[in-house]
Coordinates of C-alpha atoms and ligand atoms in Angstrom, one line a residue:
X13 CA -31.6 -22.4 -145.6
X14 CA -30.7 -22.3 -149.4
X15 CA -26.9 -22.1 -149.5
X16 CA -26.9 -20.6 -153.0
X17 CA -29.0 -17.5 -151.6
X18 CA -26.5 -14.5 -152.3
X19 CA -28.0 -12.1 -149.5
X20 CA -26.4 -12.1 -147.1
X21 CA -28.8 -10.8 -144.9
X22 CA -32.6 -11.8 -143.8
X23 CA -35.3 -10.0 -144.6
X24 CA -35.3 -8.7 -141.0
X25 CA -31.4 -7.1 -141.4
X26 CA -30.2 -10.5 -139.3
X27 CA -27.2 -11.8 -141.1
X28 CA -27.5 -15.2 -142.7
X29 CA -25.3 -18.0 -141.1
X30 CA -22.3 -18.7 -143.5
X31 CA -23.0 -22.1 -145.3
X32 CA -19.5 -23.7 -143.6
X33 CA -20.6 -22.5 -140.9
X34 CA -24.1 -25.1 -141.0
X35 CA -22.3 -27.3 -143.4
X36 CA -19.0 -27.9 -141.2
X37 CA -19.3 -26.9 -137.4
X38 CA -22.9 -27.1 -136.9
X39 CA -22.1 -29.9 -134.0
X40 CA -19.4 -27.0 -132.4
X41 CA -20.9 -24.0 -132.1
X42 CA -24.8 -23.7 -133.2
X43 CA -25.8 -26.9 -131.3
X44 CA -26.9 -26.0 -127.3
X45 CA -26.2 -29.4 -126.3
X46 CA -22.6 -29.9 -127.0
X47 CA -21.7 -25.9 -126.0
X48 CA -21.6 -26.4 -122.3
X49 CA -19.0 -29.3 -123.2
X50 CA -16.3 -27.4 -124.8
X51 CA -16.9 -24.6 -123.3
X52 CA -14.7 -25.5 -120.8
X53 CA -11.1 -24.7 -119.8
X54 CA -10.0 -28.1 -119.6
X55 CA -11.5 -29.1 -123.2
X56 CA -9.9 -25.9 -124.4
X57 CA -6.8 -26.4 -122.7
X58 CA -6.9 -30.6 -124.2
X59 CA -7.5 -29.2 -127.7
X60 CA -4.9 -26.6 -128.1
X61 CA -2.3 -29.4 -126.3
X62 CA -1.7 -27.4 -123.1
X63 CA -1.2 -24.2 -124.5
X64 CA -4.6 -22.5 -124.3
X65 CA -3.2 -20.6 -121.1
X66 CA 0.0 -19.4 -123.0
X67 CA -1.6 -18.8 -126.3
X68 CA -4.6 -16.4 -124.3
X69 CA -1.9 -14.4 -122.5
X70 CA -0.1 -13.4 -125.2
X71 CA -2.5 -12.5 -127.6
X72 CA -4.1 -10.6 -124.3
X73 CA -0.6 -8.7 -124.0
X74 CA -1.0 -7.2 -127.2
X75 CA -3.3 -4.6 -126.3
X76 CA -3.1 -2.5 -123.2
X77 CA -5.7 -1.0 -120.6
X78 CA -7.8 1.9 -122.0
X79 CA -8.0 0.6 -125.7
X80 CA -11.1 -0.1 -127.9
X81 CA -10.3 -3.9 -129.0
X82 CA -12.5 -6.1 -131.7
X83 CA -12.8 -9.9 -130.4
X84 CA -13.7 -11.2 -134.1
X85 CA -15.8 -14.3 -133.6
X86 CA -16.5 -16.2 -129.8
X87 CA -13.8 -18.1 -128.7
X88 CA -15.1 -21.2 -126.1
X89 CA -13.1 -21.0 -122.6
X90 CA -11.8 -17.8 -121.2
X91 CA -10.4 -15.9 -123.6
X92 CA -13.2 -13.4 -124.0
X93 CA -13.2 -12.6 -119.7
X94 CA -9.3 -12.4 -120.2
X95 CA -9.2 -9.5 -122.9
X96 CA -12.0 -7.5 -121.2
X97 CA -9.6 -7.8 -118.1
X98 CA -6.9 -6.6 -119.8
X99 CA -8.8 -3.8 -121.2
X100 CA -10.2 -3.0 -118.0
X101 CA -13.1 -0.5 -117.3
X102 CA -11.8 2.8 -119.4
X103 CA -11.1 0.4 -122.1
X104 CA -14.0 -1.4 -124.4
X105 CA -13.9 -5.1 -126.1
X106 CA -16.2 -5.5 -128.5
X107 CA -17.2 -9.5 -129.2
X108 CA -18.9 -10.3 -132.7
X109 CA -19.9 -13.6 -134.2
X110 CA -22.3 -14.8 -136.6
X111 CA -24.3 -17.3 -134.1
X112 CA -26.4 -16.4 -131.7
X113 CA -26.3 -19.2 -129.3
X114 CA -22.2 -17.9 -129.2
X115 CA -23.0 -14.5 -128.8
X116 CA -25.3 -15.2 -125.8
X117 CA -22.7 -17.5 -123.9
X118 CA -20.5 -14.7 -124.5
X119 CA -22.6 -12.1 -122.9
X120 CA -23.2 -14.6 -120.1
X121 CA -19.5 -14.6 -119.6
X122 CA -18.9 -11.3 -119.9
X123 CA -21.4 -10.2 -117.5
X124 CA -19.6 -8.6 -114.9
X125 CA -18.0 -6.3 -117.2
X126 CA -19.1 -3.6 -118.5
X127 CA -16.4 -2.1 -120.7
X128 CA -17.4 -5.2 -122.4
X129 CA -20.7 -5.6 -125.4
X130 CA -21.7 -8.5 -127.6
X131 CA -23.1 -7.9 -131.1
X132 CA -24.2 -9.9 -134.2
X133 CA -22.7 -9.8 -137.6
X134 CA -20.6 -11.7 -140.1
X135 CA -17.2 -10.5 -140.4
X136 CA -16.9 -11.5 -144.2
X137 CA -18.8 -7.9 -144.6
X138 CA -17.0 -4.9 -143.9
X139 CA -17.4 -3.4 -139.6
X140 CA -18.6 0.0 -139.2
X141 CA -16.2 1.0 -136.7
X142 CA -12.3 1.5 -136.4
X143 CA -10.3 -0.6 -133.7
X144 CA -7.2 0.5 -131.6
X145 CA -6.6 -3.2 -131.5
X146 CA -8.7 -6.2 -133.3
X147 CA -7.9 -9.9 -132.4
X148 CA -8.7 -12.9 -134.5
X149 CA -8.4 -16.1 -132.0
X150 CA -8.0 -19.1 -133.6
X151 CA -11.1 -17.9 -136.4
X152 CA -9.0 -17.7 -139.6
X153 CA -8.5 -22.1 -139.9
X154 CA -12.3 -22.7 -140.1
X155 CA -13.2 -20.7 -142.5
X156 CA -12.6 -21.2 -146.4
X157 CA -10.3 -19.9 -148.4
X158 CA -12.7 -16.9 -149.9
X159 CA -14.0 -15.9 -146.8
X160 CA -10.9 -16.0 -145.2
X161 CA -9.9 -13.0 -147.5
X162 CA -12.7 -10.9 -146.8
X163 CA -11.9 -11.5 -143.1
X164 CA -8.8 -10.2 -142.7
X165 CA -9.3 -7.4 -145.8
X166 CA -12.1 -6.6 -142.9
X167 CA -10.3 -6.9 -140.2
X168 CA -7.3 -4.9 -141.2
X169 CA -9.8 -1.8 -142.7
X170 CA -11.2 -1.9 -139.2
X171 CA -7.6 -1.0 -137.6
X172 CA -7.3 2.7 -137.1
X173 CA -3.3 4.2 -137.8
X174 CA -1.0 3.1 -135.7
X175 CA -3.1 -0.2 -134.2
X176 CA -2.7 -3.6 -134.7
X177 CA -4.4 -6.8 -135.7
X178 CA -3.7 -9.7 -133.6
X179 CA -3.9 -13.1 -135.4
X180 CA -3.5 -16.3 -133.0
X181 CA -4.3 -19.8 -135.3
X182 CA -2.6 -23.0 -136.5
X183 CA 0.7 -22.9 -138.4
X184 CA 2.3 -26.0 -140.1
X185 CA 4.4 -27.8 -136.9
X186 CA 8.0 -28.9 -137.9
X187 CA 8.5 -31.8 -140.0
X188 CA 9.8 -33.5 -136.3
X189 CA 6.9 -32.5 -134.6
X190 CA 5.1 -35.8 -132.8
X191 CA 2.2 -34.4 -133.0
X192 CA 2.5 -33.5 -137.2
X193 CA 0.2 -36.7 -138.2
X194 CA -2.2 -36.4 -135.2
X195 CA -3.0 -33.1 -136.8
X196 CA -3.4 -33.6 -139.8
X197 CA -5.5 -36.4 -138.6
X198 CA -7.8 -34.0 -136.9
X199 CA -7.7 -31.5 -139.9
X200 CA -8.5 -34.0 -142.1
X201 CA -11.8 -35.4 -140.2
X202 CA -12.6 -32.1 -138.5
X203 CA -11.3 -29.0 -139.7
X204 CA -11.2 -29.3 -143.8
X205 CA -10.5 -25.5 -144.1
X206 CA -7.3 -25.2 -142.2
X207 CA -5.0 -27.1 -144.1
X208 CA -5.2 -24.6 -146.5
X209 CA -3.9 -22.0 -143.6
X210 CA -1.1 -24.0 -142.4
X211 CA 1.4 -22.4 -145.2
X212 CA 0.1 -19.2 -146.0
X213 CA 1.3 -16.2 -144.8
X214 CA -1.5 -14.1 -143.2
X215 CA -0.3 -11.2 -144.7
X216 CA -0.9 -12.8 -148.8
X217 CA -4.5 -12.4 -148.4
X218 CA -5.1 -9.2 -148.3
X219 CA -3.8 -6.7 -150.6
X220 CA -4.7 -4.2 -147.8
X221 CA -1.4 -5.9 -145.7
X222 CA 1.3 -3.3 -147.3
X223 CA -0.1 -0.4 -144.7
X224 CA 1.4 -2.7 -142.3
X225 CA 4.3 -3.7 -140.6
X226 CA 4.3 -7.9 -140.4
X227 CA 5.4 -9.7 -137.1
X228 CA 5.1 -13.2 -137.1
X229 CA 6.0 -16.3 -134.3
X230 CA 5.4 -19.7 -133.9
X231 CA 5.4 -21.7 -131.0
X232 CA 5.0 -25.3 -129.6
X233 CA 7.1 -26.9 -132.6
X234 CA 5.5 -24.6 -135.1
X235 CA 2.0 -25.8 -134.7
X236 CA 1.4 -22.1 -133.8
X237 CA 1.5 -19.0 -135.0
X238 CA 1.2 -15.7 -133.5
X239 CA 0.9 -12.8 -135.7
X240 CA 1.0 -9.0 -135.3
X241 CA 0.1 -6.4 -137.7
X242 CA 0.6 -3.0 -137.4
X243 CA -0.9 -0.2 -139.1
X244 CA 1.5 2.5 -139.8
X245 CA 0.4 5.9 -138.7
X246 CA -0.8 7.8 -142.0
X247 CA 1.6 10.9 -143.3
X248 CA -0.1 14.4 -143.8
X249 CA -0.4 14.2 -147.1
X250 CA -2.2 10.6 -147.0
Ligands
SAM306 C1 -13.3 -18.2 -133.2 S1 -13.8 -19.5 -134.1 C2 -13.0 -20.8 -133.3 C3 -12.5 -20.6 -131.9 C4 -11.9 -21.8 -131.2 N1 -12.0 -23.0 -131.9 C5 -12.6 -22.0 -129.8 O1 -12.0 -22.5 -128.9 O2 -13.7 -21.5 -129.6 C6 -15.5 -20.0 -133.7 C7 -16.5 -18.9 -133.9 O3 -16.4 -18.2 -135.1 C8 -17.7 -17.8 -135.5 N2 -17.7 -17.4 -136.9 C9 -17.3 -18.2 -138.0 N3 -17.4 -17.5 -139.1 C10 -17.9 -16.3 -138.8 C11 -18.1 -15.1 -139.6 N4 -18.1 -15.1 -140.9 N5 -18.6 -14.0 -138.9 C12 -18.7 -14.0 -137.5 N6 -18.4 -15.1 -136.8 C13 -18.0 -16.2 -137.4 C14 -18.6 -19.0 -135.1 O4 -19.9 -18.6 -135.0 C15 -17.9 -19.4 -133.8 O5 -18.6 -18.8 -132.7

């Protein structure tokens, strides 16, 4: 695929895989052979240093039972099952990603729930629907810096007045952390986009953030950040 190509779609209306995507995490998520290995609790659970569990719940607890909720982009484990559950059957999840090979394990693990459906597209082009609740899960550190904007620009237009975006990623630990030069480590030989995440605020790259109110957390030493936007309800006159 020529990386250069600006479509951003085939000729066939399938969107084009993002060249970070093939260049970067080719062996994480486009590869069949390596899927069935991290798509496991445990690896999960290993990678995110115990706190997958944690991390899941609470970005579950955001939303409640009954809402329509984006999942942006397939997240390996069982964070997808979790939010459907939450959502339960008068609610409906909606899972997009770029790759087909994630999409398909995600309707494999979404099977036995309905309120749950599975559809390709590339969220650096804007969604045709409006959320009660959208959820980015550890998406935002892998991608670069200018698709990052469009992201959450897209993200946040897909919230409808009075919803919320949920953003769960890395955040830059402590200067005490333990586990501060194991990390950048990993960022440096694995992740080369999320060092450029680690001290933003979420909220700087969207010009689109001042129609919401800004919550942010971090846990585990700061190598986390949990972060809630919500959209205030528009005025009459708006
Ligand atoms: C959510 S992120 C990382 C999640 C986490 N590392 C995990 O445990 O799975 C990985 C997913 O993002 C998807 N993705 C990356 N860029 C995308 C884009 N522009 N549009 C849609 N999906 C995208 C990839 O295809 C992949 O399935």
């Amino acid at each position: 695929m020529n990386s250069s190509d600006p479509a951003t779609e085939t000729a066939a209306g399938i969107p084009r895989l993002p060249d970070y995507l093939l260049r970067t995490y080719r062996w994480a998520y486009l590869d069949r052979r390596t899927l069935p290995w991290l798509d496991r609790h445990p690896v999960v659970n290993a990678i995110l240093w115990g706190n997958a569990g944690r991390l899941m719940r609470t970005a579950c607890a955001e939303f409640s039972p009954g809402q329509r909720v984006l999942q942006a982009a397939c997240v390996y484990g069982r964070f997808s099952p979790l939010l459907a559950r939450r959502l339960g059957p008068q609610g409906a999840l909606d899972v997009v990603d770029v790759a087909e090979l994630q999409l398909a394990n995600a309707r494999r693990k979404l099977a036995g729930f309905p309120q749950a459906s599975v559809r390709r597209a590339d969220l650096c082009q804007p969604l045709d629907m409006r959320y009660d609740g959208v959820c980015a899960f550890f998406l935002l550190h892998e991608v670069p810096v200018r698709e990052r904007r469009l992201i959450v620009d897209n993200l946040l237009a897909a919230v409808a007045p009075g919803g919320k975006a949920v953003f769960v990623d890395y955040h830059r630990p402590h200067a005490w952390h333990p586990l501060r030069p194991v990390m950048h480590g990993v960022f440096r030989l694995l992740e080369p986009y999320a060092a450029s995440l680690l001290g933003t605020p979420i909220e700087s790259l969207s010009p689109r953030a001042a129609a919401f109110d800004w919550q942010k957390r971090v846990l585990f030493g700061g190598l986390y950040q949990h972060v809630v936007a919500i959209r205030r309800p528009q005025r009459a006159a708006e």
